[in-house]
Amino acid sequence: MAAFDDDHPPRADLINDCVHCGFCLPTCPTYALWGEEMDSPRGRIHLMSQGLGGEPLSDSMVTHFDRCLGCLACVTACPSGVRYDTLIADTRQQVERRHPRPLRDRALRAAIFALFPYPRRLRLLRGPLRAYQASGLRRLVGRTGLARHAPTLAMMESLAPTLSRPVRLPERIPPRGPRRAVVGMLTGCVQSAFFPDVNAATARVLAAEGCEVLIPRTQGCCGALSVHAGRRSEARAFARALIDAFSGGDLGHRDLDHRDLDYLVVNAAGCGSSLKEYGELLADDPAYAERAAALSARVRDLSELLVELGPVAPRHPLPVTVAYHDACHLAHGQGVRAQPRALLRAIPDLELREIADPELCCGSAGVWNLLNPEPARQLGERKARDVLATGARLLVTANPGCLMQIAAAVRRLGSATGDSTTGRCSAAGDSSATGGVAIGLAHTAQVLDASIRGLPVDALG
Amino acid sequence: MTATSMTATSTTAIGTLAARLRTVLGTDRVISDRQELRTYECDGLAQYRVVPALVVFPHTAAECAAVVKACAAAGVPFVARGSGTGLSGGALPHADGVLIVTAQMRRILELAPADERAVVEPGVINLQVTRAATPAGYYYAPDPSSQQICSIGGNVAENSGGAHCLKYGFTTNHVTGVEIVTPDGDLVRLGGRAPDAPGYDLLGAFVGSEGTLGIATEVTVRLVRLPETVRTLLAAFDTTDAAGAATSAIIGAGVVPAAIEMMDALAIEAAEAAVHCDYPAGAGAVLIVELDGPAADVEAQFVAVERLCRDNGAFEIRIAADDAERALFWKGRKSAFAAVGRISPDYIVQDGVIPRTALPDVLRRIGEIAAEHGVRIANVFHAGDGNLHPLVLFDDAADGQAARAEAASGAILDLCIEYGGSITGEHGVGVDKAKHMPRMFTADDLDTMQLVRCAFDPRGLSNPGKVFPTPRLCGEVPGRHKGAHPLQEAGVAEVF
């Protein structure tokens, strides 16, 4: 049986754009790890081409597709403009529909996708997680063989951030001063459950910059995790619901259509990237195609919007050294690199430092780190070492996945150097003690919020 | 022996060899899955494709030697491959052979900036050497356009060049020693840390031998002090003739720039489409001229270069204000090959050398060749040393275009020879240009080269089918020996 059916196979014309130059290899995380052609973008494109040429969708072929993090660094690196993003997305949905996975793998994926795209279910985890973290069990678990027996569970355990108190945002936040724009705000799944402070900071910064912020309670998952894993029909369902949430009556007391929103602001890189592709995701759906495209056109990453609007809120000095980490779906997926750096540099007394190999993924990649714990661990530690080498006091990034992944890796490096102190890492910026090296973690929104409100650096860790 | 039984025999031999190699490397590092093997069927020159029988990943010199020894014992040919970015098909696999991938041998073993040396494994990426040495104030000078991914081992095999080789020389000028696995599987050192080892220059023979004399497992390279100053300008001209005249004027004035690179209108169009390098609009050609060295020298020469560009018709000159702008100038140039993929479905990257002074004539003739064959040709080249990289654009799907492009490409090489140049400047002969070798060399020349090869690899197992137009000489191999070599007949040489 041929590898692909007629329902959006990887397109031959896009495959033929690849001239086999190899410029993508050094930016590919799996090539960096293993140095093997079939685990590189060039090799995966070759495998897709083999699939179109009649080769079956074998276990080995699927393994190499599965190992792709979908970080899209290769799209940035490619001088020939190969749309690897489109190619791997089409390939993945073929794999999900056509390749029977082993039972264990199927169960794991089912569990992950029954949990993460549902903020309410994630929030239910908060109670037990806080109790667990408070009990000191975490240190005990660290010494047991969990990593060996249940690597995904161990990875999940290590990723869980120290939780702060939940924050309930109002559905409408008025602008401070004259209104400059009406913006919808996506609160996300992981972001809202585990990093509520980031959402609060985002809303405050938007209001301070003159935005009326609308946050419909009916919003759910945007479908990013699903679409990036090839679960296209699930992603479409999420997308339709989200479009509805940002339309009509769902926008609370005001009878707004999503067309009345000037922008839809997103503070999680992976979500922003998928929202910007709603137009393509729902292109085949006559009822939603037009609305999807219209919504996509209004989507902005927080940093993108703030630079577009220009600052009105005065910035207070924040004397701190910051290492800014490019989230893949922001830098490679949305081409947003300059804006967050510009916003950070504009804060008086803040010193911005660059991390070596900025194009290389930290290994989080949606749920990739849960499905591939060991290589994710290696990538995370590589990134953590580069981050720590900057000597910065604070690591700033714009994606919850990256924050959790790098925090966990920093913690591991710390315990590996003999300091058993459990580092507290959260987006609120608690510092992680790591064998004498400490770095706080924060979302771009939190740094801007602290500067606008004139908070001390300690508020960030 | 019939074809079928031959295949059966080689299949058995490969099966036995695979089992042997798995005991040496472990199962993970010996690939025999068909789909995985196929991802290695070509290097950076995708027109030639051969699926290898096995792919292996040694991690150490000893493992690499063990692999070669096993191949030699089994009489199975082998081909070395680094990052697979070569443009002459030098790493094209052998259908009944083993592809030895050195990409996982990527440790920098020693960095000794004070001695101006680094010792690296063959899979280390060219740019990584520079990145490792930069904090100490040094870098690795040869800079192929693929420097961010091409491997040092591959650079050694191909004697790779790059934009800055005009001033600093090719790979051969920057390698002082190598450890190699001979085609028998022995580990041998050629050269060392000192610049010029006594005795025959076997290192010189090895660098650029395209994998036919063995596999480098460790390379000692020269590190060069970072220049005090670097100044780069981008000059736009109406025609390639004017840009060529400016190039000759600059070199004629006694200035030795670190690089002089030229791109014609079609190459500029491709680069703009790919990386938005924002070169001056309406240019028929651009020159990138880079000077480096002590600040006082560079400043004085830079003024002269600017004037010479204007005197020869430059209508716009931009000077890079900082590293970011310099990087943008170079980005257009260094992405140019792959960027052509934006404006043409298929293309051939050609590599030839002409005397620099013949540049205007040769470019005009290339234009005529393009018209005659009904193809478009973009020109990107290292103008300073006359190393041309014409890019012949075609559409494989269109009837007969591929053949016409191939003919045009061959005609360009004839042109290079006609003007007293060479059929390759830096990409190597590989499989692609083996057929052109007789145009440049006599049968006697080629036989003499073959004698050198036989001294290292009498059985012709190391990267067979490359460099030489047809397998010949190597006396011990039955059926290949076609009469005595002229040198033998003359009594001045004998077959080993």
CSV table of C-alpha atoms in Angstrom, one decimal, chain B residues 70-326:
chain,number,residue,atom,x,y,z
B,70,ALA,CA,36.5,-5.4,6.9
B,71,CYS,CA,35.6,-3.9,3.5
B,72,ALA,CA,39.1,-4.6,2.2
B,73,ALA,CA,39.0,-8.2,3.5
B,74,ALA,CA,35.6,-8.7,1.7
B,75,GLY,CA,36.7,-6.9,-1.4
B,76,VAL,CA,33.8,-4.5,-1.0
B,77,PRO,CA,34.2,-0.9,-2.2
B,78,PHE,CA,33.6,2.0,0.2
B,79,VAL,CA,32.8,5.7,-0.1
B,80,ALA,CA,33.3,8.3,2.6
B,81,ARG,CA,30.7,11.0,3.2
B,82,GLY,CA,30.7,13.9,5.5
B,83,SER,CA,27.7,16.3,5.5
B,84,GLY,CA,26.7,15.3,1.9
B,85,THR,CA,26.9,18.8,0.5
B,86,GLY,CA,29.5,18.2,-2.3
B,87,LEU,CA,28.6,19.6,-5.7
B,88,SER,CA,30.5,17.1,-7.9
B,89,GLY,CA,29.0,13.9,-6.6
B,90,GLY,CA,32.2,13.0,-4.8
B,91,ALA,CA,30.3,11.2,-2.1
B,92,LEU,CA,27.9,9.4,-4.5
B,93,PRO,CA,27.6,5.9,-3.1
B,94,HIS,CA,28.6,2.6,-4.8
B,95,ALA,CA,25.6,0.3,-5.3
B,96,ASP,CA,27.5,-2.8,-4.0
B,97,GLY,CA,29.5,-0.8,-1.5
B,98,VAL,CA,29.5,0.7,2.0
B,99,LEU,CA,28.9,4.4,2.6
B,100,ILE,CA,31.0,5.4,5.6
B,101,VAL,CA,29.4,8.5,7.1
B,102,THR,CA,31.8,10.6,9.2
B,103,ALA,CA,29.1,13.1,10.3
B,104,GLN,CA,29.1,11.6,13.9
B,105,MET,CA,32.9,12.1,14.3
B,106,ARG,CA,32.4,15.7,15.2
B,107,ARG,CA,34.6,16.4,18.2
B,108,ILE,CA,37.1,19.3,18.2
B,109,LEU,CA,40.0,17.4,19.8
B,110,GLU,CA,42.3,20.3,20.5
B,111,LEU,CA,42.2,24.0,20.1
B,112,ALA,CA,45.7,25.6,20.4
B,113,PRO,CA,45.3,29.2,19.2
B,114,ALA,CA,48.7,30.1,20.5
B,115,ASP,CA,50.2,27.5,18.1
B,116,GLU,CA,47.7,28.6,15.4
B,117,ARG,CA,46.5,25.0,15.2
B,118,ALA,CA,43.3,23.0,15.8
B,119,VAL,CA,42.9,19.3,15.7
B,120,VAL,CA,39.5,18.1,14.6
B,121,GLU,CA,37.6,15.0,13.6
B,122,PRO,CA,36.5,14.8,10.0
B,123,GLY,CA,32.8,15.4,10.7
B,124,VAL,CA,33.3,18.7,12.4
B,125,ILE,CA,31.5,21.5,10.5
B,126,ASN,CA,33.8,24.1,8.9
B,127,LEU,CA,32.1,27.0,10.6
B,128,GLN,CA,32.3,25.3,14.0
B,129,VAL,CA,36.1,25.5,13.9
B,130,THR,CA,35.8,29.3,13.4
B,131,ARG,CA,33.2,29.6,16.1
B,132,ALA,CA,35.4,27.6,18.6
B,133,ALA,CA,38.5,29.7,17.8
B,134,THR,CA,36.8,33.2,17.6
B,135,PRO,CA,36.8,33.8,21.4
B,136,ALA,CA,40.6,33.4,21.3
B,137,GLY,CA,40.9,35.8,18.4
B,138,TYR,CA,41.4,33.2,15.6
B,139,TYR,CA,39.4,31.6,12.8
B,140,TYR,CA,39.6,29.0,10.1
B,141,ALA,CA,40.1,30.8,6.8
B,142,PRO,CA,38.7,28.6,4.0
B,143,ASP,CA,35.0,29.4,3.8
B,144,PRO,CA,33.0,27.5,1.2
B,145,SER,CA,29.5,28.9,0.7
B,146,SER,CA,28.2,25.9,2.6
B,147,GLN,CA,30.5,26.6,5.5
B,148,GLN,CA,27.7,26.3,8.0
B,149,ILE,CA,27.2,22.7,7.2
B,150,CYS,CA,30.1,21.2,5.1
B,151,SER,CA,32.5,19.1,7.1
B,152,ILE,CA,36.3,19.5,7.4
B,153,GLY,CA,36.7,15.9,6.2
B,154,GLY,CA,34.8,16.7,3.0
B,155,ASN,CA,36.8,20.0,2.6
B,156,VAL,CA,40.1,18.0,2.8
B,157,ALA,CA,38.8,15.4,0.2
B,158,GLU,CA,37.8,18.2,-2.2
B,159,ASN,CA,40.4,20.7,-1.3
B,160,SER,CA,37.6,23.1,-0.9
B,161,GLY,CA,37.9,26.8,-1.6
B,162,GLY,CA,35.6,29.7,-0.8
B,163,ALA,CA,35.3,33.4,-1.2
B,164,HIS,CA,38.3,34.3,0.9
B,165,CYS,CA,40.7,31.9,-0.7
B,166,LEU,CA,41.8,34.7,-3.0
B,167,LYS,CA,44.0,36.0,-0.2
B,168,TYR,CA,44.3,33.1,2.1
B,169,GLY,CA,44.5,30.0,-0.1
B,170,PHE,CA,42.6,26.8,-0.3
B,171,THR,CA,42.1,24.0,2.2
B,172,THR,CA,45.5,22.6,1.2
B,173,ASN,CA,47.2,25.7,2.5
B,174,HIS,CA,45.4,25.3,5.9
B,175,VAL,CA,45.9,21.7,6.6
B,176,THR,CA,49.3,20.7,8.2
B,177,GLY,CA,48.6,17.1,9.0
B,178,VAL,CA,46.0,14.3,8.7
B,179,GLU,CA,45.5,10.9,10.2
B,180,ILE,CA,44.0,8.7,7.5
B,181,VAL,CA,42.7,5.2,7.1
B,182,THR,CA,44.4,3.8,4.1
B,183,PRO,CA,42.3,1.6,1.7
B,184,ASP,CA,43.9,-1.4,3.5
B,185,GLY,CA,42.5,-0.3,6.8
B,186,ASP,CA,45.7,1.0,8.4
B,187,LEU,CA,45.8,4.2,10.4
B,188,VAL,CA,48.6,6.4,9.0
B,189,ARG,CA,49.7,10.0,9.7
B,190,LEU,CA,50.7,12.3,7.0
B,191,GLY,CA,52.3,15.7,7.9
B,192,GLY,CA,51.9,16.9,11.4
B,193,ARG,CA,51.8,20.2,13.2
B,194,ALA,CA,54.8,21.7,11.5
B,195,PRO,CA,54.1,23.5,8.2
B,196,ASP,CA,56.3,21.4,5.8
B,197,ALA,CA,57.2,17.8,6.6
B,198,PRO,CA,60.3,16.5,5.0
B,199,GLY,CA,60.1,13.8,2.3
B,200,TYR,CA,57.4,13.5,-0.3
B,201,ASP,CA,54.5,15.7,0.2
B,202,LEU,CA,52.0,12.9,0.7
B,203,LEU,CA,49.8,15.3,2.6
B,204,GLY,CA,49.7,17.4,-0.5
B,205,ALA,CA,48.7,14.4,-2.6
B,206,PHE,CA,46.0,13.4,-0.1
B,207,VAL,CA,44.3,16.8,0.2
B,208,GLY,CA,42.0,17.0,-2.8
B,209,SER,CA,42.2,13.3,-3.6
B,210,GLU,CA,38.4,13.1,-3.4
B,211,GLY,CA,38.3,10.0,-1.2
B,212,THR,CA,40.3,7.9,-3.7
B,213,LEU,CA,43.4,7.6,-1.4
B,214,GLY,CA,41.7,6.8,1.9
B,215,ILE,CA,39.6,8.5,4.6
B,216,ALA,CA,40.8,11.3,6.8
B,217,THR,CA,40.0,10.5,10.5
B,218,GLU,CA,41.7,13.5,12.1
B,219,VAL,CA,42.7,16.8,10.6
B,220,THR,CA,45.2,19.3,11.9
B,221,VAL,CA,44.3,22.7,10.6
B,222,ARG,CA,45.9,26.1,10.7
B,223,LEU,CA,44.1,28.8,12.6
B,224,VAL,CA,44.5,32.4,11.4
B,225,ARG,CA,44.4,35.5,13.5
B,226,LEU,CA,41.2,37.5,13.2
B,227,PRO,CA,42.1,40.6,11.2
B,228,GLU,CA,42.2,43.9,13.1
B,229,THR,CA,39.8,45.5,10.6
B,230,VAL,CA,37.4,44.2,7.9
B,231,ARG,CA,35.8,46.6,5.4
B,232,THR,CA,33.3,45.5,2.9
B,233,LEU,CA,31.7,47.3,0.0
B,234,LEU,CA,29.0,46.4,-2.5
B,235,ALA,CA,29.4,48.1,-5.9
B,236,ALA,CA,26.7,48.0,-8.6
B,237,PHE,CA,27.6,48.1,-12.3
B,238,ASP,CA,25.5,48.2,-15.5
B,239,THR,CA,27.3,45.3,-17.0
B,240,THR,CA,29.5,42.3,-16.0
B,241,ASP,CA,32.1,43.8,-18.4
B,242,ALA,CA,32.4,46.9,-16.2
B,243,ALA,CA,32.5,44.8,-13.0
B,244,GLY,CA,35.1,42.6,-14.6
B,245,ALA,CA,37.2,45.6,-15.6
B,246,ALA,CA,37.0,46.9,-12.0
B,247,THR,CA,38.2,43.6,-10.7
B,248,SER,CA,41.2,43.6,-12.9
B,249,ALA,CA,41.9,47.2,-12.0
B,250,ILE,CA,41.9,46.4,-8.3
B,251,ILE,CA,44.2,43.4,-8.6
B,252,GLY,CA,46.4,45.3,-11.0
B,253,ALA,CA,46.8,48.1,-8.5
B,254,GLY,CA,48.5,45.6,-6.2
B,255,VAL,CA,45.6,45.4,-3.7
B,256,VAL,CA,45.0,41.8,-2.5
B,257,PRO,CA,41.4,41.9,-1.2
B,258,ALA,CA,40.3,39.1,1.1
B,259,ALA,CA,37.6,38.5,-1.5
B,260,ILE,CA,36.2,39.9,-4.7
B,261,GLU,CA,32.9,38.3,-5.6
B,262,MET,CA,30.7,39.0,-8.6
B,263,MET,CA,27.0,38.2,-9.3
B,264,ASP,CA,25.2,39.0,-12.5
B,265,ALA,CA,21.6,40.2,-12.9
B,266,LEU,CA,20.0,36.7,-12.9
B,267,ALA,CA,21.9,35.6,-9.8
B,268,ILE,CA,20.9,38.9,-8.1
B,269,GLU,CA,17.3,38.2,-9.0
B,270,ALA,CA,17.5,34.7,-7.3
B,271,ALA,CA,19.3,36.0,-4.2
B,272,GLU,CA,16.7,38.8,-3.8
B,273,ALA,CA,13.9,36.2,-4.1
B,274,ALA,CA,15.5,34.0,-1.5
B,275,VAL,CA,17.0,36.2,1.2
B,276,HIS,CA,15.9,39.8,0.4
B,277,CYS,CA,19.5,41.1,0.4
B,278,ASP,CA,18.3,44.4,-1.1
B,279,TYR,CA,21.1,44.8,-3.6
B,280,PRO,CA,20.9,48.0,-5.7
B,281,ALA,CA,18.0,47.9,-8.2
B,282,GLY,CA,18.8,47.7,-11.9
B,283,ALA,CA,22.3,46.4,-11.5
B,284,GLY,CA,23.7,44.3,-14.3
B,285,ALA,CA,26.3,43.0,-12.0
B,286,VAL,CA,27.4,43.6,-8.4
B,287,LEU,CA,30.8,43.2,-6.8
B,288,ILE,CA,31.4,42.4,-3.2
B,289,VAL,CA,34.9,43.5,-2.3
B,290,GLU,CA,36.2,42.8,1.2
B,291,LEU,CA,39.5,44.0,2.6
B,292,ASP,CA,41.0,42.8,5.9
B,293,GLY,CA,44.2,43.3,7.8
B,294,PRO,CA,45.8,46.1,9.8
B,295,ALA,CA,43.6,49.1,10.1
B,296,ALA,CA,45.9,51.6,8.4
B,297,ASP,CA,46.6,49.4,5.4
B,298,VAL,CA,42.9,48.6,5.0
B,299,GLU,CA,41.8,52.2,5.2
B,300,ALA,CA,44.2,53.3,2.5
B,301,GLN,CA,43.4,50.4,0.2
B,302,PHE,CA,39.7,50.8,0.7
B,303,VAL,CA,39.9,54.3,-0.7
B,304,ALA,CA,41.7,53.0,-3.7
B,305,VAL,CA,39.2,50.2,-4.3
B,306,GLU,CA,36.3,52.6,-4.0
B,307,ARG,CA,37.9,54.9,-6.6
B,308,LEU,CA,38.7,52.1,-9.0
B,309,CYS,CA,35.1,50.9,-8.8
B,310,ARG,CA,33.8,54.3,-9.7
B,311,ASP,CA,36.5,54.8,-12.4
B,312,ASN,CA,35.2,51.6,-14.0
B,313,GLY,CA,31.5,52.6,-13.9
B,314,ALA,CA,30.1,51.7,-10.6
B,315,PHE,CA,26.8,53.6,-10.3
B,316,GLU,CA,26.3,52.8,-6.6
B,317,ILE,CA,28.6,51.9,-3.9
B,318,ARG,CA,27.5,50.8,-0.4
B,319,ILE,CA,29.8,50.4,2.5
B,320,ALA,CA,28.9,48.0,5.2
B,321,ALA,CA,28.4,50.0,8.4
B,322,ASP,CA,28.6,47.1,10.7
B,323,ASP,CA,28.8,43.3,10.9
B,324,ALA,CA,25.0,43.0,10.4
B,325,GLU,CA,25.2,44.8,7.1
B,326,ARG,CA,28.3,42.9,6.0
